[in-house]
Amino acid sequence: MPAWADRPDRETVLATSQSVIGKRLESISLLDRDAKPVTLESFRGKPLLISVVYTACAHSCSISTRYLDMAVQRARSAIGKEAFNVVTIG
């Protein structure tokens, strides 16, 4: 059986991803770029986009992060700079 055969179908993936919208995350504490603690809870009140990257990744992660930055800048210009938050975890 091919490796892709046990993957869920598009509808299942979409339903699973949509089912978490509006649910609260655990109160997780992380360090920001200045090594100061920040909790995900501090971002409550606005939509939060979480980007997870492997920081030792030399190729696709930096490209993904660049494209994410471009998309975020376009979205912020369209709907406002303060409309949502973005956190990158590496």
mmCIF file of N, CA and C in Angstrom:
data_model
loop_
_atom_site.group_PDB
_atom_site.id
_atom_site.type_symbol
_atom_site.label_atom_id
_atom_site.label_comp_id
_atom_site.label_asym_id
_atom_site.label_seq_id
_atom_site.Cartn_x
_atom_site.Cartn_y
_atom_site.Cartn_z
ATOM 1 N N MET A 1 0.855 -1.182 0.000
ATOM 2 C CA MET A 1 0.000 0.000 0.000
ATOM 3 C C MET A 1 0.901 1.246 0.000
ATOM 4 N N PRO A 2 0.648 2.196 -0.902
ATOM 5 C CA PRO A 2 1.465 3.417 -0.943
ATOM 6 C C PRO A 2 1.331 4.222 0.347
ATOM 7 N N ALA A 3 2.381 4.988 0.680
ATOM 8 C CA ALA A 3 2.398 5.787 1.912
ATOM 9 C C ALA A 3 1.264 6.797 1.955
ATOM 10 N N TRP A 4 0.839 7.313 0.808
ATOM 11 C CA TRP A 4 -0.214 8.332 0.773
ATOM 12 C C TRP A 4 -1.599 7.746 1.011
ATOM 13 N N ALA A 5 -1.736 6.433 0.919
ATOM 14 C CA ALA A 5 -3.060 5.806 1.001
ATOM 15 C C ALA A 5 -3.724 5.971 2.365
ATOM 16 N N ASP A 6 -2.951 6.091 3.434
ATOM 17 C CA ASP A 6 -3.552 6.213 4.766
ATOM 18 C C ASP A 6 -3.720 7.675 5.195
ATOM 19 N N ARG A 7 -3.475 8.611 4.308
ATOM 20 C CA ARG A 7 -3.660 10.026 4.624
ATOM 21 C C ARG A 7 -5.146 10.371 4.588
ATOM 22 N N PRO A 8 -5.580 11.276 5.479
ATOM 23 C CA PRO A 8 -6.995 11.675 5.453
ATOM 24 C C PRO A 8 -7.311 12.480 4.198
ATOM 25 N N ASP A 9 -8.558 12.443 3.799
ATOM 26 C CA ASP A 9 -8.972 13.186 2.616
ATOM 27 C C ASP A 9 -9.100 14.682 2.930
ATOM 28 N N ARG A 10 -9.233 15.469 1.890
ATOM 29 C CA ARG A 10 -9.283 16.931 2.014
ATOM 30 C C ARG A 10 -10.381 17.386 2.957
ATOM 31 N N GLU A 11 -11.560 16.793 2.854
ATOM 32 C CA GLU A 11 -12.694 17.204 3.692
ATOM 33 C C GLU A 11 -12.413 16.950 5.167
ATOM 34 N N THR A 12 -11.785 15.819 5.484
ATOM 35 C CA THR A 12 -11.444 15.503 6.874
ATOM 36 C C THR A 12 -10.432 16.497 7.423
ATOM 37 N N VAL A 13 -9.422 16.801 6.625
ATOM 38 C CA VAL A 13 -8.392 17.758 7.055
ATOM 39 C C VAL A 13 -9.017 19.134 7.280
ATOM 40 N N LEU A 14 -9.854 19.571 6.347
ATOM 41 C CA LEU A 14 -10.503 20.872 6.481
ATOM 42 C C LEU A 14 -11.407 20.905 7.707
ATOM 43 N N ALA A 15 -12.195 19.876 7.912
ATOM 44 C CA ALA A 15 -13.095 19.822 9.070
ATOM 45 C C ALA A 15 -12.316 19.847 10.381
ATOM 46 N N THR A 16 -11.216 19.125 10.433
ATOM 47 C CA THR A 16 -10.385 19.101 11.642
ATOM 48 C C THR A 16 -9.788 20.473 11.915
ATOM 49 N N SER A 17 -9.254 21.126 10.886
ATOM 50 C CA SER A 17 -8.648 22.444 11.079
ATOM 51 C C SER A 17 -9.693 23.481 11.477
ATOM 52 N N GLN A 18 -10.871 23.415 10.887
ATOM 53 C CA GLN A 18 -11.934 24.373 11.196
ATOM 54 C C GLN A 18 -12.500 24.159 12.596
ATOM 55 N N SER A 19 -12.418 22.947 13.111
ATOM 56 C CA SER A 19 -13.012 22.643 14.415
ATOM 57 C C SER A 19 -12.289 23.318 15.574
ATOM 58 N N VAL A 20 -11.070 23.785 15.360
ATOM 59 C CA VAL A 20 -10.334 24.422 16.446
ATOM 60 C C VAL A 20 -10.485 25.935 16.478
ATOM 61 N N ILE A 21 -11.115 26.498 15.463
ATOM 62 C CA ILE A 21 -11.298 27.948 15.435
ATOM 63 C C ILE A 21 -12.146 28.370 16.626
ATOM 64 N N GLY A 22 -11.653 29.352 17.350
ATOM 65 C CA GLY A 22 -12.373 29.868 18.504
ATOM 66 C C GLY A 22 -12.052 29.160 19.810
ATOM 67 N N LYS A 23 -11.307 28.067 19.749
ATOM 68 C CA LYS A 23 -10.941 27.364 20.978
ATOM 69 C C LYS A 23 -9.704 28.017 21.578
ATOM 70 N N ARG A 24 -9.614 27.939 22.891
ATOM 71 C CA ARG A 24 -8.477 28.547 23.587
ATOM 72 C C ARG A 24 -7.270 27.624 23.622
ATOM 73 N N LEU A 25 -6.102 28.233 23.448
ATOM 74 C CA LEU A 25 -4.855 27.498 23.594
ATOM 75 C C LEU A 25 -4.500 27.407 25.064
ATOM 76 N N GLU A 26 -3.680 26.435 25.385
ATOM 77 C CA GLU A 26 -3.152 26.365 26.745
ATOM 78 C C GLU A 26 -2.301 27.604 26.994
ATOM 79 N N SER A 27 -2.122 27.920 28.265
ATOM 80 C CA SER A 27 -1.273 29.055 28.611
ATOM 81 C C SER A 27 0.187 28.602 28.565
ATOM 82 N N ILE A 28 0.788 28.756 27.401
ATOM 83 C CA ILE A 28 2.161 28.314 27.172
ATOM 84 C C ILE A 28 3.078 29.528 27.239
ATOM 85 N N SER A 29 4.179 29.389 27.952
ATOM 86 C CA SER A 29 5.148 30.476 28.065
ATOM 87 C C SER A 29 6.340 30.186 27.162
ATOM 88 N N LEU A 30 6.706 31.183 26.366
ATOM 89 C CA LEU A 30 7.840 31.083 25.450
ATOM 90 C C LEU A 30 8.768 32.259 25.694
ATOM 91 N N LEU A 31 9.912 32.258 25.043
ATOM 92 C CA LEU A 31 10.826 33.390 25.117
ATOM 93 C C LEU A 31 10.773 34.152 23.804
ATOM 94 N N ASP A 32 10.706 35.490 23.893
ATOM 95 C CA ASP A 32 10.712 36.286 22.669
ATOM 96 C C ASP A 32 12.142 36.464 22.184
ATOM 97 N N ARG A 33 12.329 37.243 21.135
ATOM 98 C CA ARG A 33 13.670 37.391 20.556
ATOM 99 C C ARG A 33 14.664 38.075 21.487
ATOM 100 N N ASP A 34 14.148 38.729 22.543
ATOM 101 C CA ASP A 34 15.020 39.346 23.542
ATOM 102 C C ASP A 34 15.156 38.478 24.781
ATOM 103 N N ALA A 35 14.748 37.217 24.695
ATOM 104 C CA ALA A 35 14.802 36.239 25.784
ATOM 105 C C ALA A 35 13.899 36.621 26.958
ATOM 106 N N LYS A 36 12.868 37.403 26.687
ATOM 107 C CA LYS A 36 11.888 37.749 27.712
ATOM 108 C C LYS A 36 10.695 36.816 27.580
ATOM 109 N N PRO A 37 10.130 36.364 28.717
ATOM 110 C CA PRO A 37 8.992 35.458 28.635
ATOM 111 C C PRO A 37 7.748 36.134 28.059
ATOM 112 N N VAL A 38 7.020 35.391 27.255
ATOM 113 C CA VAL A 38 5.755 35.850 26.681
ATOM 114 C C VAL A 38 4.830 34.631 26.637
ATOM 115 N N THR A 39 3.574 34.832 26.963
ATOM 116 C CA THR A 39 2.622 33.726 26.917
ATOM 117 C C THR A 39 1.715 33.886 25.704
ATOM 118 N N LEU A 40 1.283 32.769 25.182
ATOM 119 C CA LEU A 40 0.328 32.824 24.083
ATOM 120 C C LEU A 40 -0.962 33.485 24.539
ATOM 121 N N GLU A 41 -1.251 33.350 25.823
ATOM 122 C CA GLU A 41 -2.439 33.975 26.400
ATOM 123 C C GLU A 41 -2.427 35.501 26.215
ATOM 124 N N SER A 42 -1.250 36.102 26.152
ATOM 125 C CA SER A 42 -1.154 37.557 26.003
ATOM 126 C C SER A 42 -1.638 38.042 24.642
ATOM 127 N N PHE A 43 -1.855 37.127 23.704
ATOM 128 C CA PHE A 43 -2.325 37.497 22.368
ATOM 129 C C PHE A 43 -3.839 37.337 22.224
ATOM 130 N N ARG A 44 -4.532 37.021 23.309
ATOM 131 C CA ARG A 44 -5.985 36.824 23.238
ATOM 132 C C ARG A 44 -6.687 38.104 22.792
ATOM 133 N N GLY A 45 -7.787 37.936 22.095
ATOM 134 C CA GLY A 45 -8.592 39.069 21.669
ATOM 135 C C GLY A 45 -8.521 39.350 20.182
ATOM 136 N N LYS A 46 -7.529 38.762 19.526
ATOM 137 C CA LYS A 46 -7.390 38.916 18.077
ATOM 138 C C LYS A 46 -7.023 37.556 17.496
ATOM 139 N N PRO A 47 -7.313 37.366 16.222
ATOM 140 C CA PRO A 47 -6.845 36.130 15.591
ATOM 141 C C PRO A 47 -5.325 36.029 15.703
ATOM 142 N N LEU A 48 -4.845 34.820 15.903
ATOM 143 C CA LEU A 48 -3.405 34.576 16.061
ATOM 144 C C LEU A 48 -2.956 33.547 15.035
ATOM 145 N N LEU A 49 -1.996 33.928 14.217
ATOM 146 C CA LEU A 49 -1.391 33.015 13.258
ATOM 147 C C LEU A 49 -0.088 32.533 13.872
ATOM 148 N N ILE A 50 0.067 31.231 13.999
ATOM 149 C CA ILE A 50 1.292 30.661 14.567
ATOM 150 C C ILE A 50 2.051 29.958 13.455
ATOM 151 N N SER A 51 3.280 30.385 13.237
ATOM 152 C CA SER A 51 4.163 29.783 12.248
ATOM 153 C C SER A 51 5.253 29.029 13.007
ATOM 154 N N VAL A 52 5.373 27.745 12.743
ATOM 155 C CA VAL A 52 6.388 26.928 13.405
ATOM 156 C C VAL A 52 7.471 26.609 12.385
ATOM 157 N N VAL A 53 8.716 26.956 12.721
ATOM 158 C CA VAL A 53 9.828 26.710 11.806
ATOM 159 C C VAL A 53 10.958 25.981 12.531
ATOM 160 N N TYR A 54 11.699 25.238 11.774
ATOM 161 C CA TYR A 54 12.895 24.570 12.262
ATOM 162 C C TYR A 54 14.054 25.515 11.954
ATOM 163 N N THR A 55 14.637 26.107 12.975
ATOM 164 C CA THR A 55 15.592 27.195 12.758
ATOM 165 C C THR A 55 16.905 26.760 12.122
ATOM 166 N N ALA A 56 17.219 25.475 12.125
ATOM 167 C CA ALA A 56 18.438 25.010 11.462
ATOM 168 C C ALA A 56 18.182 24.647 9.998
ATOM 169 N N CYS A 57 16.962 24.853 9.558
ATOM 170 C CA CYS A 57 16.585 24.558 8.177
ATOM 171 C C CYS A 57 17.130 25.673 7.277
ATOM 172 N N ALA A 58 17.958 25.311 6.335
ATOM 173 C CA ALA A 58 18.626 26.323 5.508
ATOM 174 C C ALA A 58 17.872 26.684 4.236
ATOM 175 N N HIS A 59 16.894 25.890 3.856
ATOM 176 C CA HIS A 59 16.275 26.116 2.559
ATOM 177 C C HIS A 59 14.803 26.497 2.649
ATOM 178 N N SER A 60 13.947 25.517 2.781
ATOM 179 C CA SER A 60 12.509 25.767 2.680
ATOM 180 C C SER A 60 11.954 26.633 3.805
ATOM 181 N N CYS A 61 12.505 26.554 5.014
ATOM 182 C CA CYS A 61 11.967 27.357 6.123
ATOM 183 C C CYS A 61 12.164 28.853 5.892
ATOM 184 N N SER A 62 13.328 29.240 5.407
ATOM 185 C CA SER A 62 13.553 30.667 5.163
ATOM 186 C C SER A 62 12.670 31.171 4.020
ATOM 187 N N ILE A 63 12.446 30.341 3.027
ATOM 188 C CA ILE A 63 11.562 30.719 1.930
ATOM 189 C C ILE A 63 10.130 30.836 2.440
ATOM 190 N N SER A 64 9.699 29.878 3.234
ATOM 191 C CA SER A 64 8.347 29.912 3.807
ATOM 192 C C SER A 64 8.158 31.155 4.662
ATOM 193 N N THR A 65 9.150 31.471 5.476
ATOM 194 C CA THR A 65 9.060 32.643 6.344
ATOM 195 C C THR A 65 8.994 33.926 5.528
ATOM 196 N N ARG A 66 9.749 33.993 4.446
ATOM 197 C CA ARG A 66 9.712 35.165 3.567
ATOM 198 C C ARG A 66 8.338 35.343 2.935
ATOM 199 N N TYR A 67 7.766 34.249 2.442
ATOM 200 C CA TYR A 67 6.429 34.319 1.842
ATOM 201 C C TYR A 67 5.365 34.627 2.880
ATOM 202 N N LEU A 68 5.525 34.100 4.087
ATOM 203 C CA LEU A 68 4.594 34.434 5.164
ATOM 204 C C LEU A 68 4.656 35.924 5.456
ATOM 205 N N ASP A 69 5.848 36.485 5.517
ATOM 206 C CA ASP A 69 6.006 37.924 5.765
ATOM 207 C C ASP A 69 5.307 38.738 4.679
ATOM 208 N N MET A 70 5.467 38.342 3.434
ATOM 209 C CA MET A 70 4.800 39.060 2.337
ATOM 210 C C MET A 70 3.278 38.978 2.481
ATOM 211 N N ALA A 71 2.767 37.795 2.812
ATOM 212 C CA ALA A 71 1.322 37.622 2.970
ATOM 213 C C ALA A 71 0.801 38.438 4.149
ATOM 214 N N VAL A 72 1.557 38.454 5.248
ATOM 215 C CA VAL A 72 1.147 39.219 6.431
ATOM 216 C C VAL A 72 1.130 40.707 6.110
ATOM 217 N N GLN A 73 2.138 41.203 5.410
ATOM 218 C CA GLN A 73 2.167 42.622 5.058
ATOM 219 C C GLN A 73 0.976 42.996 4.172
ATOM 220 N N ARG A 74 0.644 42.135 3.216
ATOM 221 C CA ARG A 74 -0.515 42.412 2.346
ATOM 222 C C ARG A 74 -1.812 42.384 3.144
ATOM 223 N N ALA A 75 -1.945 41.400 4.024
ATOM 224 C CA ALA A 75 -3.164 41.302 4.835
ATOM 225 C C ALA A 75 -3.294 42.510 5.755
ATOM 226 N N ARG A 76 -2.192 42.923 6.361
ATOM 227 C CA ARG A 76 -2.247 44.080 7.251
ATOM 228 C C ARG A 76 -2.572 45.356 6.496
ATOM 229 N N SER A 77 -2.085 45.486 5.273
ATOM 230 C CA SER A 77 -2.428 46.696 4.511
ATOM 231 C C SER A 77 -3.900 46.672 4.100
ATOM 232 N N ALA A 78 -4.464 45.480 3.931
ATOM 233 C CA ALA A 78 -5.856 45.359 3.510
ATOM 234 C C ALA A 78 -6.832 45.492 4.681
ATOM 235 N N ILE A 79 -6.488 44.894 5.844
ATOM 236 C CA ILE A 79 -7.453 44.881 6.954
ATOM 237 C C ILE A 79 -6.983 45.615 8.202
ATOM 238 N N GLY A 80 -5.754 46.118 8.182
ATOM 239 C CA GLY A 80 -5.244 46.894 9.306
ATOM 240 C C GLY A 80 -4.094 46.211 10.025
ATOM 241 N N LYS A 81 -3.149 47.024 10.449
ATOM 242 C CA LYS A 81 -1.945 46.505 11.109
ATOM 243 C C LYS A 81 -2.236 45.785 12.411
ATOM 244 N N GLU A 82 -3.282 46.200 13.097
ATOM 245 C CA GLU A 82 -3.590 45.629 14.403
ATOM 246 C C GLU A 82 -4.699 44.577 14.366
ATOM 247 N N ALA A 83 -5.081 44.121 13.178
ATOM 248 C CA ALA A 83 -6.221 43.206 13.044
ATOM 249 C C ALA A 83 -5.928 41.794 13.545
ATOM 250 N N PHE A 84 -4.664 41.389 13.527
ATOM 251 C CA PHE A 84 -4.301 40.043 13.966
ATOM 252 C C PHE A 84 -2.841 40.041 14.406
ATOM 253 N N ASN A 85 -2.465 38.971 15.099
ATOM 254 C CA ASN A 85 -1.088 38.811 15.556
ATOM 255 C C ASN A 85 -0.451 37.622 14.859
ATOM 256 N N VAL A 86 0.876 37.656 14.749
ATOM 257 C CA VAL A 86 1.632 36.564 14.158
ATOM 258 C C VAL A 86 2.759 36.209 15.120
ATOM 259 N N VAL A 87 2.898 34.925 15.398
ATOM 260 C CA VAL A 87 3.982 34.436 16.252
ATOM 261 C C VAL A 87 4.706 33.360 15.474
ATOM 262 N N THR A 88 6.024 33.473 15.385
ATOM 263 C CA THR A 88 6.829 32.430 14.787
ATOM 264 C C THR A 88 7.574 31.717 15.893
ATOM 265 N N ILE A 89 7.425 30.416 15.947
ATOM 266 C CA ILE A 89 8.076 29.609 16.982
ATOM 267 C C ILE A 89 9.130 28.768 16.302
ATOM 268 N N GLY A 90 10.352 28.898 16.788
ATOM 269 C CA GLY A 90 11.456 28.140 16.207
ATOM 270 C C GLY A 90 12.218 27.400 17.265
#
